[in-house]
Amino acid sequence: MQTTGDEYQKEVDYLVRYAEMSPVYFTPVWDAAETIAGEGSSEAATQDAALAIIADMLERGVKVGDMSPRDGEGVIPWPLSREESLRRIREEMKRYDDPLEYVNICWFSID
């Protein structure tokens, strides 16, 4: 997995811009991680790529949290540090057999 370079930065930049416009669910992050991890990579390698991407998103001001049940409220940030958020996401990934279910973990947003 390469967490530097043009392709990686393009993926992170895209996700940060996306989060500036609207809440981002987990699937685009996972898609970016698959691109970064490379074709044929293991799920563990793709999870590591996703966590690296999320870490860089958080460094650039993206918040992680749950989608509010009320219309118009957006994402309710988790009251956790960056490290605690990454740990929580890693642990929650372990609970699902299918990466498509990661949409249940969290959302991303910039206020």
Short mmCIF file of N, CA and C in Angstrom, two decimals:
data_model
loop_
_atom_site.label_atom_id
_atom_site.label_comp_id
_atom_site.label_asym_id
_atom_site.label_seq_id
_atom_site.Cartn_x
_atom_site.Cartn_y
_atom_site.Cartn_z
N MET A 1 0.85 -1.18 0.00
CA MET A 1 0.00 0.00 0.00
C MET A 1 0.89 1.23 0.00
N GLN A 2 0.54 2.16 -0.84
CA GLN A 2 1.30 3.40 -0.93
C GLN A 2 0.46 4.55 -0.40
N THR A 3 0.89 5.15 0.71
CA THR A 3 0.14 6.26 1.29
C THR A 3 0.77 7.60 0.96
N THR A 4 1.59 7.61 -0.04
CA THR A 4 2.14 8.85 -0.57
C THR A 4 1.99 8.77 -2.09
N GLY A 5 2.27 9.85 -2.75
CA GLY A 5 2.21 9.84 -4.19
C GLY A 5 0.94 10.46 -4.72
N ASP A 6 0.95 10.67 -6.01
CA ASP A 6 -0.15 11.37 -6.67
C ASP A 6 -1.49 10.69 -6.54
N GLU A 7 -1.55 9.38 -6.78
CA GLU A 7 -2.84 8.67 -6.75
C GLU A 7 -3.46 8.73 -5.35
N TYR A 8 -2.64 8.51 -4.34
CA TYR A 8 -3.12 8.56 -2.97
C TYR A 8 -3.65 9.96 -2.65
N GLN A 9 -2.87 10.99 -2.97
CA GLN A 9 -3.29 12.36 -2.69
C GLN A 9 -4.56 12.73 -3.45
N LYS A 10 -4.70 12.26 -4.66
CA LYS A 10 -5.92 12.53 -5.44
C LYS A 10 -7.13 11.94 -4.74
N GLU A 11 -6.99 10.73 -4.24
CA GLU A 11 -8.11 10.08 -3.54
C GLU A 11 -8.48 10.85 -2.27
N VAL A 12 -7.48 11.22 -1.48
CA VAL A 12 -7.75 11.96 -0.24
C VAL A 12 -8.34 13.32 -0.57
N ASP A 13 -7.77 14.01 -1.54
CA ASP A 13 -8.28 15.34 -1.93
C ASP A 13 -9.74 15.25 -2.35
N TYR A 14 -10.06 14.24 -3.16
CA TYR A 14 -11.44 14.06 -3.61
C TYR A 14 -12.39 13.87 -2.43
N LEU A 15 -12.01 13.01 -1.49
CA LEU A 15 -12.88 12.73 -0.35
C LEU A 15 -13.04 13.94 0.55
N VAL A 16 -11.99 14.72 0.72
CA VAL A 16 -12.09 15.93 1.53
C VAL A 16 -13.02 16.94 0.85
N ARG A 17 -12.87 17.12 -0.46
CA ARG A 17 -13.77 18.03 -1.19
C ARG A 17 -15.21 17.55 -1.10
N TYR A 18 -15.41 16.26 -1.24
CA TYR A 18 -16.74 15.66 -1.13
C TYR A 18 -17.34 15.98 0.25
N ALA A 19 -16.53 15.81 1.31
CA ALA A 19 -17.01 16.05 2.67
C ALA A 19 -17.32 17.53 2.91
N GLU A 20 -16.67 18.42 2.16
CA GLU A 20 -16.98 19.85 2.27
C GLU A 20 -18.35 20.17 1.69
N MET A 21 -18.79 19.37 0.71
CA MET A 21 -20.06 19.62 0.03
C MET A 21 -21.24 18.91 0.68
N SER A 22 -21.02 17.70 1.15
CA SER A 22 -22.11 16.92 1.74
C SER A 22 -21.53 15.78 2.57
N PRO A 23 -22.33 15.20 3.45
CA PRO A 23 -21.84 14.05 4.22
C PRO A 23 -21.43 12.90 3.29
N VAL A 24 -20.37 12.24 3.67
CA VAL A 24 -19.81 11.13 2.88
C VAL A 24 -20.04 9.84 3.65
N TYR A 25 -20.65 8.86 3.00
CA TYR A 25 -20.80 7.56 3.63
C TYR A 25 -19.55 6.74 3.37
N PHE A 26 -19.47 5.54 3.91
CA PHE A 26 -18.22 4.77 3.92
C PHE A 26 -17.83 4.23 2.56
N THR A 27 -18.77 3.98 1.68
CA THR A 27 -18.47 3.32 0.41
C THR A 27 -17.44 4.06 -0.43
N PRO A 28 -17.52 5.38 -0.62
CA PRO A 28 -16.48 6.04 -1.41
C PRO A 28 -15.08 5.94 -0.77
N VAL A 29 -15.03 5.91 0.56
CA VAL A 29 -13.75 5.74 1.25
C VAL A 29 -13.21 4.34 0.97
N TRP A 30 -14.08 3.34 1.03
CA TRP A 30 -13.66 1.97 0.75
C TRP A 30 -13.21 1.83 -0.70
N ASP A 31 -13.92 2.44 -1.62
CA ASP A 31 -13.53 2.40 -3.03
C ASP A 31 -12.14 3.00 -3.22
N ALA A 32 -11.87 4.12 -2.56
CA ALA A 32 -10.55 4.75 -2.64
C ALA A 32 -9.49 3.82 -2.05
N ALA A 33 -9.82 3.16 -0.95
CA ALA A 33 -8.87 2.24 -0.32
C ALA A 33 -8.55 1.07 -1.24
N GLU A 34 -9.55 0.56 -1.95
CA GLU A 34 -9.30 -0.52 -2.90
C GLU A 34 -8.35 -0.06 -4.00
N THR A 35 -8.52 1.16 -4.46
CA THR A 35 -7.63 1.71 -5.48
C THR A 35 -6.21 1.80 -4.95
N ILE A 36 -6.05 2.33 -3.75
CA ILE A 36 -4.73 2.51 -3.15
C ILE A 36 -4.08 1.17 -2.82
N ALA A 37 -4.84 0.25 -2.28
CA ALA A 37 -4.29 -1.06 -1.91
C ALA A 37 -3.84 -1.84 -3.14
N GLY A 38 -4.55 -1.64 -4.23
CA GLY A 38 -4.18 -2.33 -5.47
C GLY A 38 -5.03 -3.56 -5.72
N GLU A 39 -5.17 -3.85 -6.99
CA GLU A 39 -5.98 -5.00 -7.42
C GLU A 39 -5.44 -6.28 -6.81
N GLY A 40 -6.35 -7.08 -6.30
CA GLY A 40 -5.98 -8.36 -5.72
C GLY A 40 -5.48 -8.29 -4.28
N SER A 41 -5.53 -7.10 -3.68
CA SER A 41 -5.08 -6.97 -2.30
C SER A 41 -6.05 -7.67 -1.35
N SER A 42 -5.52 -8.08 -0.22
CA SER A 42 -6.35 -8.73 0.79
C SER A 42 -7.28 -7.70 1.43
N GLU A 43 -8.31 -8.21 2.09
CA GLU A 43 -9.22 -7.31 2.80
C GLU A 43 -8.48 -6.57 3.91
N ALA A 44 -7.54 -7.23 4.57
CA ALA A 44 -6.76 -6.58 5.62
C ALA A 44 -5.94 -5.42 5.06
N ALA A 45 -5.35 -5.60 3.89
CA ALA A 45 -4.57 -4.52 3.27
C ALA A 45 -5.48 -3.37 2.87
N THR A 46 -6.67 -3.69 2.39
CA THR A 46 -7.62 -2.64 2.02
C THR A 46 -8.13 -1.91 3.25
N GLN A 47 -8.34 -2.64 4.35
CA GLN A 47 -8.73 -1.98 5.60
C GLN A 47 -7.64 -1.03 6.07
N ASP A 48 -6.38 -1.46 5.98
CA ASP A 48 -5.27 -0.59 6.37
C ASP A 48 -5.24 0.67 5.50
N ALA A 49 -5.48 0.50 4.20
CA ALA A 49 -5.52 1.65 3.30
C ALA A 49 -6.67 2.58 3.67
N ALA A 50 -7.82 2.02 4.00
CA ALA A 50 -8.97 2.84 4.40
C ALA A 50 -8.65 3.64 5.65
N LEU A 51 -8.02 3.00 6.62
CA LEU A 51 -7.68 3.70 7.86
C LEU A 51 -6.63 4.80 7.63
N ALA A 52 -5.69 4.56 6.72
CA ALA A 52 -4.71 5.60 6.38
C ALA A 52 -5.40 6.80 5.73
N ILE A 53 -6.32 6.51 4.82
CA ILE A 53 -7.08 7.57 4.15
C ILE A 53 -7.90 8.36 5.18
N ILE A 54 -8.59 7.64 6.05
CA ILE A 54 -9.42 8.30 7.08
C ILE A 54 -8.54 9.14 7.99
N ALA A 55 -7.38 8.62 8.38
CA ALA A 55 -6.47 9.39 9.24
C ALA A 55 -6.08 10.71 8.56
N ASP A 56 -5.78 10.66 7.27
CA ASP A 56 -5.42 11.88 6.56
C ASP A 56 -6.62 12.80 6.38
N MET A 57 -7.80 12.25 6.20
CA MET A 57 -9.01 13.07 6.13
C MET A 57 -9.22 13.81 7.45
N LEU A 58 -9.04 13.12 8.56
CA LEU A 58 -9.21 13.74 9.87
C LEU A 58 -8.17 14.85 10.09
N GLU A 59 -6.95 14.62 9.63
CA GLU A 59 -5.91 15.64 9.73
C GLU A 59 -6.28 16.90 8.96
N ARG A 60 -7.10 16.75 7.93
CA ARG A 60 -7.50 17.88 7.09
C ARG A 60 -8.86 18.47 7.49
N GLY A 61 -9.33 18.13 8.68
CA GLY A 61 -10.52 18.77 9.21
C GLY A 61 -11.83 18.03 9.03
N VAL A 62 -11.78 16.84 8.46
CA VAL A 62 -13.00 16.04 8.31
C VAL A 62 -13.35 15.46 9.67
N LYS A 63 -14.62 15.49 10.01
CA LYS A 63 -15.13 14.91 11.25
C LYS A 63 -15.75 13.55 10.93
N VAL A 64 -15.67 12.65 11.88
CA VAL A 64 -16.29 11.34 11.74
C VAL A 64 -17.39 11.24 12.78
N GLY A 65 -18.50 10.62 12.41
CA GLY A 65 -19.60 10.49 13.35
C GLY A 65 -20.77 9.72 12.77
N ASP A 66 -21.91 9.91 13.40
CA ASP A 66 -23.13 9.23 12.98
C ASP A 66 -24.06 10.23 12.30
N MET A 67 -24.81 9.76 11.34
CA MET A 67 -25.79 10.62 10.68
C MET A 67 -26.94 10.87 11.64
N SER A 68 -27.31 12.13 11.75
CA SER A 68 -28.43 12.49 12.62
C SER A 68 -29.72 11.89 12.08
N PRO A 69 -30.60 11.44 12.98
CA PRO A 69 -31.90 10.93 12.52
C PRO A 69 -32.84 12.05 12.08
N ARG A 70 -32.48 13.30 12.38
CA ARG A 70 -33.33 14.44 12.03
C ARG A 70 -32.90 15.06 10.71
N ASP A 71 -33.85 15.37 9.87
CA ASP A 71 -33.56 15.99 8.58
C ASP A 71 -32.81 17.30 8.78
N GLY A 72 -31.83 17.51 7.93
CA GLY A 72 -31.10 18.75 7.92
C GLY A 72 -30.00 18.90 8.95
N GLU A 73 -29.81 17.92 9.82
CA GLU A 73 -28.79 18.04 10.86
C GLU A 73 -27.44 17.49 10.44
N GLY A 74 -27.38 16.62 9.48
CA GLY A 74 -26.10 16.09 9.02
C GLY A 74 -25.46 15.13 9.99
N VAL A 75 -24.14 15.17 10.03
CA VAL A 75 -23.35 14.24 10.82
C VAL A 75 -23.14 14.78 12.23
N ILE A 76 -23.37 13.92 13.22
CA ILE A 76 -23.11 14.25 14.62
C ILE A 76 -21.73 13.67 14.95
N PRO A 77 -20.72 14.54 15.12
CA PRO A 77 -19.35 14.04 15.34
C PRO A 77 -19.24 13.20 16.61
N TRP A 78 -18.41 12.18 16.53
CA TRP A 78 -18.11 11.39 17.71
C TRP A 78 -17.26 12.24 18.66
N PRO A 79 -17.48 12.14 19.97
CA PRO A 79 -16.66 12.89 20.93
C PRO A 79 -15.38 12.12 21.27
N LEU A 80 -14.62 11.79 20.23
CA LEU A 80 -13.42 10.98 20.38
C LEU A 80 -12.22 11.68 19.76
N SER A 81 -11.03 11.33 20.23
CA SER A 81 -9.81 11.83 19.61
C SER A 81 -9.63 11.14 18.24
N ARG A 82 -8.70 11.64 17.48
CA ARG A 82 -8.38 11.03 16.18
C ARG A 82 -8.04 9.55 16.36
N GLU A 83 -7.16 9.26 17.31
CA GLU A 83 -6.73 7.87 17.53
C GLU A 83 -7.89 6.99 17.99
N GLU A 84 -8.72 7.52 18.88
CA GLU A 84 -9.88 6.75 19.36
C GLU A 84 -10.86 6.49 18.22
N SER A 85 -11.05 7.46 17.35
CA SER A 85 -11.95 7.28 16.20
C SER A 85 -11.42 6.20 15.27
N LEU A 86 -10.12 6.25 14.98
CA LEU A 86 -9.53 5.23 14.10
C LEU A 86 -9.62 3.84 14.73
N ARG A 87 -9.39 3.77 16.03
CA ARG A 87 -9.49 2.48 16.74
C ARG A 87 -10.92 1.95 16.67
N ARG A 88 -11.89 2.85 16.88
CA ARG A 88 -13.30 2.44 16.82
C ARG A 88 -13.66 1.93 15.42
N ILE A 89 -13.22 2.63 14.40
CA ILE A 89 -13.52 2.21 13.03
C ILE A 89 -12.88 0.85 12.76
N ARG A 90 -11.62 0.67 13.15
CA ARG A 90 -10.94 -0.62 12.95
C ARG A 90 -11.72 -1.74 13.64
N GLU A 91 -12.12 -1.51 14.89
CA GLU A 91 -12.86 -2.53 15.64
C GLU A 91 -14.21 -2.83 14.98
N GLU A 92 -14.89 -1.81 14.52
CA GLU A 92 -16.19 -2.03 13.90
C GLU A 92 -16.07 -2.74 12.55
N MET A 93 -14.97 -2.52 11.84
CA MET A 93 -14.76 -3.26 10.58
C MET A 93 -14.72 -4.77 10.84
N LYS A 94 -14.18 -5.16 11.98
CA LYS A 94 -14.06 -6.58 12.33
C LYS A 94 -15.42 -7.23 12.55
N ARG A 95 -16.44 -6.44 12.81
CA ARG A 95 -17.78 -6.97 13.11
C ARG A 95 -18.56 -7.38 11.86
N TYR A 96 -18.09 -6.94 10.71
CA TYR A 96 -18.84 -7.20 9.48
C TYR A 96 -18.07 -8.16 8.57
N ASP A 97 -18.82 -9.07 7.94
CA ASP A 97 -18.22 -10.00 6.99
C ASP A 97 -18.07 -9.38 5.61
N ASP A 98 -18.94 -8.45 5.28
CA ASP A 98 -18.99 -7.86 3.95
C ASP A 98 -18.65 -6.37 4.04
N PRO A 99 -17.63 -5.91 3.31
CA PRO A 99 -17.29 -4.49 3.35
C PRO A 99 -18.45 -3.56 2.95
N LEU A 100 -19.41 -4.06 2.24
CA LEU A 100 -20.57 -3.22 1.90
C LEU A 100 -21.34 -2.81 3.16
N GLU A 101 -21.19 -3.59 4.23
CA GLU A 101 -21.86 -3.27 5.49
C GLU A 101 -21.14 -2.18 6.29
N TYR A 102 -19.94 -1.77 5.84
CA TYR A 102 -19.21 -0.72 6.54
C TYR A 102 -19.97 0.60 6.53
N VAL A 103 -20.95 0.72 5.67
CA VAL A 103 -21.78 1.94 5.65
C VAL A 103 -22.45 2.14 7.01
N ASN A 104 -22.56 1.08 7.79
CA ASN A 104 -23.18 1.17 9.11
C ASN A 104 -22.23 1.71 10.18
N ILE A 105 -20.95 1.87 9.84
CA ILE A 105 -19.95 2.27 10.84
C ILE A 105 -20.01 3.76 11.14
N CYS A 106 -19.92 4.60 10.10
CA CYS A 106 -19.83 6.03 10.34
C CYS A 106 -20.03 6.82 9.05
N TRP A 107 -20.07 8.13 9.20
CA TRP A 107 -20.14 9.09 8.11
C TRP A 107 -19.03 10.10 8.31
N PHE A 108 -18.73 10.85 7.25
CA PHE A 108 -17.67 11.85 7.30
C PHE A 108 -18.22 13.19 6.81
N SER A 109 -17.76 14.28 7.44
CA SER A 109 -18.28 15.58 7.08
C SER A 109 -17.34 16.69 7.54
N ILE A 110 -17.40 17.82 6.85
CA ILE A 110 -16.73 19.03 7.31
C ILE A 110 -17.86 20.04 7.54
N ASP A 111 -17.90 20.59 8.76
CA ASP A 111 -18.95 21.55 9.10
C ASP A 111 -18.85 22.79 8.25
#
